mmCIF file of C-alpha atoms in Angstrom:
data_model
loop_
_atom_site.group_PDB
_atom_site.id
_atom_site.type_symbol
_atom_site.label_atom_id
_atom_site.label_comp_id
_atom_site.label_asym_id
_atom_site.label_seq_id
_atom_site.Cartn_x
_atom_site.Cartn_y
_atom_site.Cartn_z
ATOM 1 C CA MET I 1 129.470 98.204 -7.419
ATOM 2 C CA VAL I 2 131.999 101.015 -7.766
ATOM 3 C CA ARG I 3 135.443 100.079 -6.493
ATOM 4 C CA LEU I 4 136.182 102.657 -3.790
ATOM 5 C CA VAL I 5 139.584 101.368 -2.674
ATOM 6 C CA PRO I 6 142.324 99.262 -4.266
ATOM 7 C CA ALA I 7 142.401 96.777 -1.373
ATOM 8 C CA MET I 8 141.210 95.974 2.151
ATOM 9 C CA TYR I 9 143.384 94.638 4.960
ATOM 10 C CA VAL I 10 141.639 93.094 7.965
ATOM 11 C CA PHE I 11 142.819 92.813 11.585
ATOM 12 C CA GLY I 12 140.981 91.455 14.585
ATOM 13 C CA ASP I 13 139.163 88.501 16.094
ATOM 14 C CA SER I 14 136.448 85.960 15.279
ATOM 15 C CA THR I 15 134.000 88.652 14.169
ATOM 16 C CA LEU I 16 136.255 89.152 11.110
ATOM 17 C CA ASP I 17 138.148 85.835 10.780
ATOM 18 C CA VAL I 18 137.643 84.174 7.387
ATOM 19 C CA GLY I 19 139.595 81.011 8.145
ATOM 20 C CA ASN I 20 143.048 81.814 9.511
ATOM 21 C CA ASN I 21 142.417 79.603 12.520
ATOM 22 C CA ASN I 22 141.788 76.625 10.266
ATOM 23 C CA TYR I 23 145.553 76.614 9.680
ATOM 24 C CA LEU I 24 146.625 76.839 13.327
ATOM 25 C CA PRO I 25 147.562 73.616 15.153
ATOM 26 C CA GLY I 26 146.204 72.565 18.516
ATOM 27 C CA PRO I 27 143.023 71.150 20.020
ATOM 28 C CA ASN I 28 142.016 74.406 21.749
ATOM 29 C CA VAL I 29 142.142 76.669 18.707
ATOM 30 C CA PRO I 30 138.648 78.070 18.051
ATOM 31 C CA ARG I 31 137.562 77.119 14.541
ATOM 32 C CA ALA I 32 134.385 77.337 12.493
ATOM 33 C CA ASN I 33 135.372 74.766 9.896
ATOM 34 C CA THR I 34 132.506 72.330 10.398
ATOM 35 C CA PRO I 35 128.778 72.422 9.632
ATOM 36 C CA LEU I 36 126.405 73.919 10.468
ATOM 37 C CA ASN I 37 128.595 76.991 10.081
ATOM 38 C CA GLY I 38 128.305 78.321 6.547
ATOM 39 C CA VAL I 39 124.948 76.618 5.946
ATOM 40 C CA ASP I 40 123.749 79.740 4.108
ATOM 41 C CA PHE I 41 127.061 80.627 2.473
ATOM 42 C CA PRO I 42 126.385 82.186 -0.940
ATOM 43 C CA GLY I 43 126.942 79.709 -3.738
ATOM 44 C CA GLY I 44 126.299 76.684 -1.551
ATOM 45 C CA ALA I 45 126.622 75.535 2.045
ATOM 46 C CA ARG I 46 130.275 75.566 3.059
ATOM 47 C CA ALA I 47 132.037 75.962 6.409
ATOM 48 C CA THR I 48 134.680 78.557 5.541
ATOM 49 C CA GLY I 49 136.072 79.388 8.962
ATOM 50 C CA ARG I 50 133.628 82.254 9.437
ATOM 51 C CA PHE I 51 131.695 82.127 12.715
ATOM 52 C CA SER I 52 128.445 82.691 10.854
ATOM 53 C CA ASN I 53 125.748 80.937 8.886
ATOM 54 C CA GLY I 54 127.174 82.632 5.786
ATOM 55 C CA TYR I 55 129.019 85.887 5.323
ATOM 56 C CA HIS I 56 129.867 88.209 8.201
ATOM 57 C CA VAL I 57 130.417 91.938 8.622
ATOM 58 C CA ALA I 58 133.857 91.969 6.938
ATOM 59 C CA ASP I 59 132.316 90.530 3.765
ATOM 60 C CA PHE I 60 129.550 93.106 3.664
ATOM 61 C CA ILE I 61 132.019 95.928 4.294
ATOM 62 C CA ALA I 62 134.145 94.564 1.450
ATOM 63 C CA MET I 63 131.102 94.518 -0.841
ATOM 64 C CA ARG I 64 130.350 98.134 0.022
ATOM 65 C CA LEU I 65 133.927 98.939 -0.955
ATOM 66 C CA GLY I 66 133.397 97.292 -4.334
ATOM 67 C CA LEU I 67 135.047 93.936 -3.582
ATOM 68 C CA LYS I 68 133.391 90.537 -4.004
ATOM 69 C CA GLU I 69 133.808 89.539 -0.350
ATOM 70 C CA SER I 70 136.375 89.766 2.429
ATOM 71 C CA PRO I 71 139.913 89.203 1.190
ATOM 72 C CA PRO I 72 141.226 85.695 1.917
ATOM 73 C CA ALA I 73 142.925 84.515 5.085
ATOM 74 C CA TYR I 74 146.657 85.177 5.278
ATOM 75 C CA LEU I 75 147.502 81.646 6.411
ATOM 76 C CA SER I 76 145.648 80.189 3.412
ATOM 77 C CA LEU I 77 147.910 82.221 1.126
ATOM 78 C CA ALA I 78 151.247 82.198 2.981
ATOM 79 C CA PRO I 79 152.441 78.803 1.624
ATOM 80 C CA ARG I 80 152.021 80.223 -1.901
ATOM 81 C CA PRO I 81 154.024 83.474 -2.073
ATOM 82 C CA THR I 82 152.765 84.375 -5.536
ATOM 83 C CA ALA I 83 149.128 83.935 -4.499
ATOM 84 C CA LEU I 84 149.735 86.037 -1.380
ATOM 85 C CA LEU I 85 151.354 88.795 -3.410
ATOM 86 C CA LEU I 86 148.613 88.855 -6.035
ATOM 87 C CA SER I 87 145.893 88.990 -3.375
ATOM 88 C CA ALA I 88 147.709 91.721 -1.446
ATOM 89 C CA LEU I 89 147.985 93.856 -4.575
ATOM 90 C CA ALA I 90 144.548 93.133 -6.067
ATOM 91 C CA THR I 91 142.072 92.804 -3.182
ATOM 92 C CA GLY I 92 143.904 92.655 0.148
ATOM 93 C CA VAL I 93 144.500 90.122 2.921
ATOM 94 C CA SER I 94 142.743 89.169 6.157
ATOM 95 C CA TYR I 95 144.916 88.574 9.202
ATOM 96 C CA ALA I 96 142.001 88.331 11.681
ATOM 97 C CA SER I 97 142.030 85.350 14.019
ATOM 98 C CA ALA I 98 139.312 83.949 16.273
ATOM 99 C CA GLY I 99 140.194 84.288 19.938
ATOM 100 C CA ALA I 100 142.786 86.974 19.270
ATOM 101 C CA GLY I 101 143.254 89.951 21.492
ATOM 102 C CA ILE I 102 145.158 93.185 21.595
ATOM 103 C CA LEU I 103 147.311 91.577 24.274
ATOM 104 C CA ASP I 104 149.596 88.688 23.311
ATOM 105 C CA SER I 105 148.561 86.960 26.552
ATOM 106 C CA THR I 106 144.872 86.752 25.597
ATOM 107 C CA ASN I 107 144.083 83.095 24.826
ATOM 108 C CA ALA I 108 147.809 82.703 24.191
ATOM 109 C CA GLY I 109 148.911 79.944 21.854
ATOM 110 C CA ASN I 110 145.506 79.475 20.249
ATOM 111 C CA ASN I 111 145.305 82.437 17.864
ATOM 112 C CA ILE I 112 147.257 85.087 15.998
ATOM 113 C CA PRO I 113 147.443 88.050 18.406
ATOM 114 C CA LEU I 114 147.131 91.557 17.007
ATOM 115 C CA SER I 115 150.851 92.261 17.255
ATOM 116 C CA LYS I 116 151.629 89.192 15.130
ATOM 117 C CA GLN I 117 148.916 90.111 12.632
ATOM 118 C CA VAL I 118 150.716 93.430 12.148
ATOM 119 C CA ARG I 119 154.042 91.623 11.713
ATOM 120 C CA TYR I 120 152.460 89.446 9.025
ATOM 121 C CA MET I 121 151.294 92.632 7.301
ATOM 122 C CA GLU I 122 154.839 93.962 7.478
ATOM 123 C CA SER I 123 156.186 90.894 5.683
ATOM 124 C CA THR I 124 153.373 91.181 3.123
ATOM 125 C CA LYS I 125 154.327 94.808 2.500
ATOM 126 C CA ALA I 126 157.956 93.804 1.956
ATOM 127 C CA ALA I 127 156.859 91.352 -0.735
ATOM 128 C CA MET I 128 154.702 94.049 -2.340
ATOM 129 C CA GLU I 129 157.621 96.471 -2.390
ATOM 130 C CA ALA I 130 159.892 93.849 -3.951
ATOM 131 C CA ARG I 131 157.382 93.363 -6.740
ATOM 132 C CA VAL I 132 156.114 96.878 -7.544
ATOM 133 C CA GLY I 133 158.572 99.159 -5.753
ATOM 134 C CA LYS I 134 158.436 101.065 -2.480
ATOM 135 C CA ALA I 135 156.607 104.130 -3.793
ATOM 136 C CA ALA I 136 153.859 102.178 -5.593
ATOM 137 C CA ALA I 137 153.310 99.864 -2.626
ATOM 138 C CA ARG I 138 153.012 102.708 -0.142
ATOM 139 C CA LEU I 139 150.673 104.631 -2.418
ATOM 140 C CA LEU I 140 148.423 101.570 -2.754
ATOM 141 C CA LEU I 141 148.399 101.124 1.027
ATOM 142 C CA SER I 142 147.578 104.805 1.587
ATOM 143 C CA ARG I 143 144.444 104.433 -0.521
ATOM 144 C CA SER I 144 143.391 101.071 0.929
ATOM 145 C CA PHE I 145 140.949 100.353 3.754
ATOM 146 C CA PHE I 146 142.316 98.969 7.028
ATOM 147 C CA LEU I 147 139.526 97.296 9.007
ATOM 148 C CA PHE I 148 139.797 96.560 12.735
ATOM 149 C CA SER I 149 137.572 94.775 15.250
ATOM 150 C CA VAL I 150 139.429 93.638 18.356
ATOM 151 C CA GLY I 151 139.290 93.936 22.146
ATOM 152 C CA SER I 152 136.331 91.720 23.010
ATOM 153 C CA ASN I 153 138.457 88.739 23.933
ATOM 154 C CA ASP I 154 140.777 90.793 26.136
ATOM 155 C CA ILE I 155 137.790 92.137 28.069
ATOM 156 C CA SER I 156 136.157 88.709 28.381
ATOM 157 C CA VAL I 157 139.356 87.129 29.730
ATOM 158 C CA PHE I 158 139.786 89.982 32.194
ATOM 159 C CA ALA I 159 136.182 89.702 33.383
ATOM 160 C CA ALA I 160 136.721 86.041 34.243
ATOM 161 C CA ALA I 161 139.469 87.059 36.700
ATOM 162 C CA PRO I 162 139.002 90.780 37.399
ATOM 163 C CA GLY I 163 141.806 93.047 38.483
ATOM 164 C CA ASP I 164 142.817 96.665 37.966
ATOM 165 C CA VAL I 165 140.492 98.049 35.281
ATOM 166 C CA ALA I 166 142.562 101.183 34.692
ATOM 167 C CA ALA I 167 145.664 99.065 34.151
ATOM 168 C CA LEU I 168 143.767 96.858 31.698
ATOM 169 C CA TYR I 169 142.610 99.840 29.654
ATOM 170 C CA ALA I 170 146.123 101.306 29.633
ATOM 171 C CA LYS I 171 147.599 98.079 28.264
ATOM 172 C CA LEU I 172 144.853 97.663 25.676
ATOM 173 C CA ILE I 173 145.129 101.225 24.399
ATOM 174 C CA SER I 174 148.923 100.978 24.291
ATOM 175 C CA GLY I 175 148.671 97.825 22.169
ATOM 176 C CA TYR I 176 146.019 99.301 19.891
ATOM 177 C CA SER I 177 148.070 102.476 19.465
ATOM 178 C CA ALA I 178 151.163 100.472 18.568
ATOM 179 C CA ALA I 179 149.276 98.536 15.890
ATOM 180 C CA ILE I 180 147.791 101.650 14.269
ATOM 181 C CA THR I 181 151.100 103.531 14.467
ATOM 182 C CA ASP I 182 153.058 100.638 12.965
ATOM 183 C CA LEU I 183 150.612 100.325 10.070
ATOM 184 C CA TYR I 184 150.707 104.084 9.560
ATOM 185 C CA GLY I 185 154.471 103.770 9.276
ATOM 186 C CA MET I 186 153.971 101.197 6.526
ATOM 187 C CA GLY I 187 151.787 103.638 4.588
ATOM 188 C CA ALA I 188 148.272 102.948 5.887
ATOM 189 C CA ARG I 189 146.094 106.054 6.123
ATOM 190 C CA LYS I 190 142.437 104.894 6.179
ATOM 191 C CA PHE I 191 141.335 103.071 9.325
ATOM 192 C CA GLY I 192 137.828 101.687 9.792
ATOM 193 C CA ILE I 193 137.564 100.772 13.476
ATOM 194 C CA ILE I 194 134.642 98.782 14.933
ATOM 195 C CA ASN I 195 134.396 99.205 18.680
ATOM 196 C CA VAL I 196 133.430 96.521 21.193
ATOM 197 C CA GLY I 197 129.725 95.691 21.307
ATOM 198 C CA LEU I 198 127.438 94.683 24.177
ATOM 199 C CA LEU I 199 129.552 91.758 25.365
ATOM 200 C CA GLY I 200 127.233 91.211 28.300
ATOM 201 C CA CYS I 201 124.277 90.589 26.003
ATOM 202 C CA VAL I 202 125.602 87.733 23.860
ATOM 203 C CA PRO I 203 123.786 84.445 24.532
ATOM 204 C CA VAL I 204 126.713 82.834 26.364
ATOM 205 C CA ALA I 205 126.719 85.740 28.844
ATOM 206 C CA ARG I 206 122.939 85.916 29.211
ATOM 207 C CA ALA I 207 122.693 82.180 29.879
ATOM 208 C CA LEU I 208 124.633 82.655 33.122
ATOM 209 C CA SER I 209 121.768 84.753 34.471
ATOM 210 C CA ALA I 210 118.744 83.009 35.976
ATOM 211 C CA THR I 211 116.533 85.518 34.165
ATOM 212 C CA GLY I 212 118.517 85.628 30.920
ATOM 213 C CA ALA I 213 119.448 89.234 31.581
ATOM 214 C CA CYS I 214 122.522 90.967 30.164
ATOM 215 C CA ASN I 215 125.681 91.098 32.260
ATOM 216 C CA ASP I 216 125.844 94.807 33.079
ATOM 217 C CA GLY I 217 129.377 94.587 34.449
ATOM 218 C CA LEU I 218 130.674 93.191 31.164
ATOM 219 C CA ASN I 219 128.849 95.900 29.233
ATOM 220 C CA GLN I 220 130.344 98.567 31.477
ATOM 221 C CA LEU I 221 133.835 97.213 30.824
ATOM 222 C CA SER I 222 133.141 97.381 27.100
ATOM 223 C CA ALA I 223 131.782 100.928 27.303
ATOM 224 C CA GLY I 224 134.811 102.089 29.296
ATOM 225 C CA PHE I 225 137.182 100.623 26.735
ATOM 226 C CA ASN I 226 135.235 102.245 23.900
ATOM 227 C CA ASP I 227 135.637 105.651 25.560
ATOM 228 C CA LYS I 228 139.409 105.148 25.683
ATOM 229 C CA LEU I 229 139.455 103.962 22.064
ATOM 230 C CA ARG I 230 137.577 107.082 20.952
ATOM 231 C CA SER I 231 140.159 109.296 22.644
ATOM 232 C CA LEU I 232 143.022 107.255 21.196
ATOM 233 C CA MET I 233 141.853 107.629 17.607
ATOM 234 C CA ALA I 234 141.238 111.365 17.969
ATOM 235 C CA GLY I 235 144.719 111.763 19.408
ATOM 236 C CA LEU I 236 146.401 109.700 16.681
ATOM 237 C CA ALA I 237 144.598 111.649 13.951
ATOM 238 C CA ALA I 238 145.847 114.903 15.461
ATOM 239 C CA ARG I 239 149.418 113.605 15.751
ATOM 240 C CA LEU I 240 149.890 111.609 12.544
ATOM 241 C CA PRO I 241 149.579 113.715 9.345
ATOM 242 C CA GLY I 242 147.168 112.294 6.781
ATOM 243 C CA LEU I 243 145.625 109.669 9.065
ATOM 244 C CA ASP I 244 141.857 109.391 8.545
ATOM 245 C CA TYR I 245 139.513 107.135 10.470
ATOM 246 C CA SER I 246 135.914 106.191 11.037
ATOM 247 C CA LEU I 247 134.959 104.736 14.394
ATOM 248 C CA ALA I 248 131.949 102.430 14.047
ATOM 249 C CA ASP I 249 129.818 102.273 17.188
ATOM 250 C CA ASN I 250 128.863 98.618 17.411
ATOM 251 C CA TYR I 251 127.898 99.192 21.058
ATOM 252 C CA ASN I 252 125.339 101.880 20.205
ATOM 253 C CA LEU I 253 124.031 99.986 17.187
ATOM 254 C CA SER I 254 123.417 96.960 19.408
ATOM 255 C CA GLN I 255 121.558 99.081 21.955
ATOM 256 C CA VAL I 256 119.301 100.530 19.264
ATOM 257 C CA THR I 257 118.686 97.099 17.736
ATOM 258 C CA PHE I 258 117.873 95.434 21.044
ATOM 259 C CA ALA I 259 115.502 98.264 22.013
ATOM 260 C CA ASN I 260 113.358 97.638 18.918
ATOM 261 C CA PRO I 261 114.292 94.306 17.316
ATOM 262 C CA ALA I 262 111.159 94.156 15.156
ATOM 263 C CA ALA I 263 112.332 97.235 13.257
ATOM 264 C CA SER I 264 115.224 95.135 11.941
ATOM 265 C CA GLY I 265 113.082 92.053 11.369
ATOM 266 C CA TYR I 266 114.320 90.110 14.383
ATOM 267 C CA VAL I 267 112.281 87.781 16.579
ATOM 268 C CA SER I 268 115.206 86.917 18.868
ATOM 269 C CA ILE I 269 117.932 89.111 20.340
ATOM 270 C CA ASP I 270 119.007 86.875 23.219
ATOM 271 C CA SER I 271 119.402 83.310 21.935
ATOM 272 C CA ALA I 272 121.665 81.522 19.474
ATOM 273 C CA CYS I 273 120.118 80.257 16.266
ATOM 274 C CA CYS I 274 122.584 77.342 16.241
ATOM 275 C CA GLY I 275 123.513 75.655 19.510
ATOM 276 C CA SER I 276 122.030 73.582 22.279
ATOM 277 C CA GLY I 277 120.517 73.887 25.724
ATOM 278 C CA ARG I 278 119.272 77.046 27.367
ATOM 279 C CA MET I 279 119.213 79.993 24.964
ATOM 280 C CA GLY I 280 121.202 77.820 22.550
ATOM 281 C CA ALA I 281 124.251 78.845 24.546
ATOM 282 C CA GLU I 282 125.410 75.595 26.135
ATOM 283 C CA SER I 283 127.534 74.546 23.158
ATOM 284 C CA ASP I 284 129.116 75.911 20.026
ATOM 285 C CA CYS I 285 127.380 75.509 16.673
ATOM 286 C CA LEU I 286 128.063 71.868 15.843
ATOM 287 C CA PRO I 287 126.960 69.468 13.082
ATOM 288 C CA ASN I 288 124.302 67.991 15.407
ATOM 289 C CA SER I 289 123.113 71.308 16.847
ATOM 290 C CA THR I 290 119.540 72.527 16.824
ATOM 291 C CA THR I 291 118.936 75.517 14.564
ATOM 292 C CA CYS I 292 116.211 78.128 14.466
ATOM 293 C CA ALA I 293 113.653 78.076 11.660
ATOM 294 C CA ASP I 294 114.595 81.419 10.102
ATOM 295 C CA HIS I 295 118.279 82.265 10.345
ATOM 296 C CA ASP I 296 117.741 85.880 9.302
ATOM 297 C CA ARG I 297 115.446 86.626 12.221
ATOM 298 C CA PHE I 298 118.014 85.945 14.949
ATOM 299 C CA VAL I 299 120.664 88.514 15.861
ATOM 300 C CA PHE I 300 123.023 85.724 16.925
ATOM 301 C CA TRP I 301 124.059 82.759 14.829
ATOM 302 C CA ASP I 302 125.869 80.980 17.654
ATOM 303 C CA ARG I 303 126.367 81.712 21.333
ATOM 304 C CA GLY I 304 128.874 84.468 20.688
ATOM 305 C CA HIS I 305 128.656 85.662 17.092
ATOM 306 C CA PRO I 306 126.183 87.583 14.925
ATOM 307 C CA SER I 307 124.170 86.030 12.127
ATOM 308 C CA GLN I 308 124.811 86.788 8.472
ATOM 309 C CA ARG I 309 121.833 89.158 8.487
ATOM 310 C CA ALA I 310 123.195 91.020 11.503
ATOM 311 C CA GLY I 311 126.514 91.440 9.719
ATOM 312 C CA GLU I 312 124.765 92.838 6.674
ATOM 313 C CA LEU I 313 122.762 95.346 8.712
ATOM 314 C CA SER I 314 125.863 96.395 10.652
ATOM 315 C CA ALA I 315 127.803 97.136 7.485
ATOM 316 C CA ALA I 316 124.876 99.150 6.139
ATOM 317 C CA ALA I 317 124.783 101.206 9.347
ATOM 318 C CA TYR I 318 128.519 101.898 9.201
ATOM 319 C CA PHE I 319 128.363 103.037 5.589
ATOM 320 C CA ASP I 320 125.179 105.028 5.317
ATOM 321 C CA GLY I 321 123.251 104.675 8.563
ATOM 322 C CA ALA I 322 122.394 107.265 11.164
ATOM 323 C CA ALA I 323 125.157 109.661 12.179
ATOM 324 C CA GLY I 324 125.326 108.129 15.654
ATOM 325 C CA PHE I 325 126.699 104.849 14.315
ATOM 326 C CA THR I 326 130.009 106.290 13.020
ATOM 327 C CA ALA I 327 132.249 109.223 13.917
ATOM 328 C CA PRO I 328 133.710 111.555 12.836
ATOM 329 C CA ILE I 329 132.815 110.312 9.329
ATOM 330 C CA SER I 330 131.157 107.197 7.916
ATOM 331 C CA PHE I 331 132.948 104.228 6.391
ATOM 332 C CA ASP I 332 131.690 105.422 3.004
ATOM 333 C CA GLN I 333 133.163 108.889 3.480
ATOM 334 C CA LEU I 334 136.421 107.359 4.674
ATOM 335 C CA ALA I 335 136.673 105.088 1.655
ATOM 336 C CA ARG I 336 136.062 107.949 -0.757
ATOM 337 C CA LYS I 337 138.794 110.130 0.711
ATOM 338 C CA ILE I 338 141.674 110.503 -1.715
ATOM 339 C CA PHE I 339 145.091 110.630 -0.136
ATOM 340 C CA ALA I 340 146.747 113.883 -1.153
ATOM 341 C CA GLY I 341 148.628 115.083 1.919
ATOM 342 C CA PRO I 342 151.685 117.044 0.792
ATOM 343 C CA GLU I 343 153.321 116.401 4.138
ATOM 344 C CA ASP I 344 153.406 112.683 3.311
ATOM 345 C CA LEU I 345 154.169 112.748 -0.410
ATOM 346 C CA ALA I 346 157.900 113.040 0.252
ATOM 347 C CA SER I 347 157.860 109.626 1.947
ATOM 348 C CA TYR I 348 156.664 108.005 -1.295
ATOM 349 C CA SER I 349 159.570 109.246 -3.399
#
C-alpha cells in the first residue's frame, strides 16, 4: 500500500492498546496477554496485549496509512532507547493503555492515563530532536497521524456512581483539549479522533438487563460526551492554525451495524465470542473460555471489546465509508493532507 504518512502515534484505551499494560505492575491491571486472546493473530496465534482475537482497529488504520500494523507499545520500547527512537522516526509509537481515561482518577494506578501518555510522547519527541534536529522532528510530526480513542472508561466509572453530568463533561473536555493542545505544541497537526461508541450495548452492559437490552442511560452519557467532543474539535481547529482533524463516529457506525447486522455478515451483536455465562459476559476471555464457532460473525470478541472483523470494518468506514461516519473529512483525506501552513513554517526554523 502507498505510505500516506511518515508515522502514526496512538493515544487512548484498550480499544487501541497493543501491549503497554503487559509492562505495568499490579494484580488489577487489565491485560490481554493470555490465550485465547490473539487466537487469530496473523502469522500465528499469539496473545499480544490486544483485547481482540487478532488485530484491532488501530492495526487496520495503520494498514490503510501504509504501515504494516499498529506501531509498537511505548513500554516495550522504553528500556531500549535506540529501539524507541528508531520506531518513533520510522513508524511511530503507541501509548494507548487499557483502562485509561481522560481523567487521571479513572481506574487510577492500573493504567497510563491520557495525560501521562502525552508526557511520554513529549520525552519521545525530545529524543527525536536530539537525533535529527528540532526542525526535522517537528516537520515529521506535522505530517504524521495522531490517533485517539478515549473517554469510554471515564463514562463507565461515572455511571457506576453518578453525579453531576455537566461537571463530568467539563472535566473530560478540558482534559481532552489539554492533550490535543499539548501535542499541537509539539508539532502534531493531523488528528484522527474516534468518539465513544454505544457503551450501553456491549455484552457486559446488556447482561445486567433481564431482557439483554442496551443500557439507554449509558448510551445517552456517551452521546452527550460526543456532542461536546464535536464542538471541542471544531473550536480547536478554528483557534490553532494548521490543525486538521477527522472525527470518526463510532457511535453512529454502531447504530447502523446493530440495525442491520446481516449486512456486515454478523450473526451476533449482543454476546461475546469469548467468555462464559450469560451472553458470554460473566468473565473476561480466558484460556478456558468458551468461544463462538465463527469469530468473524460476532461484533464482540469479549464482553467489552470488538472482534478483529469489527475493527477491520470500522477502519474501512473511517477511511472510505459513508459520509456520516466521519466529519468534516475522512481519515483518508486527513492522511493525504500535506502540511504547508505558512503561519507555522516559522516555528520549524
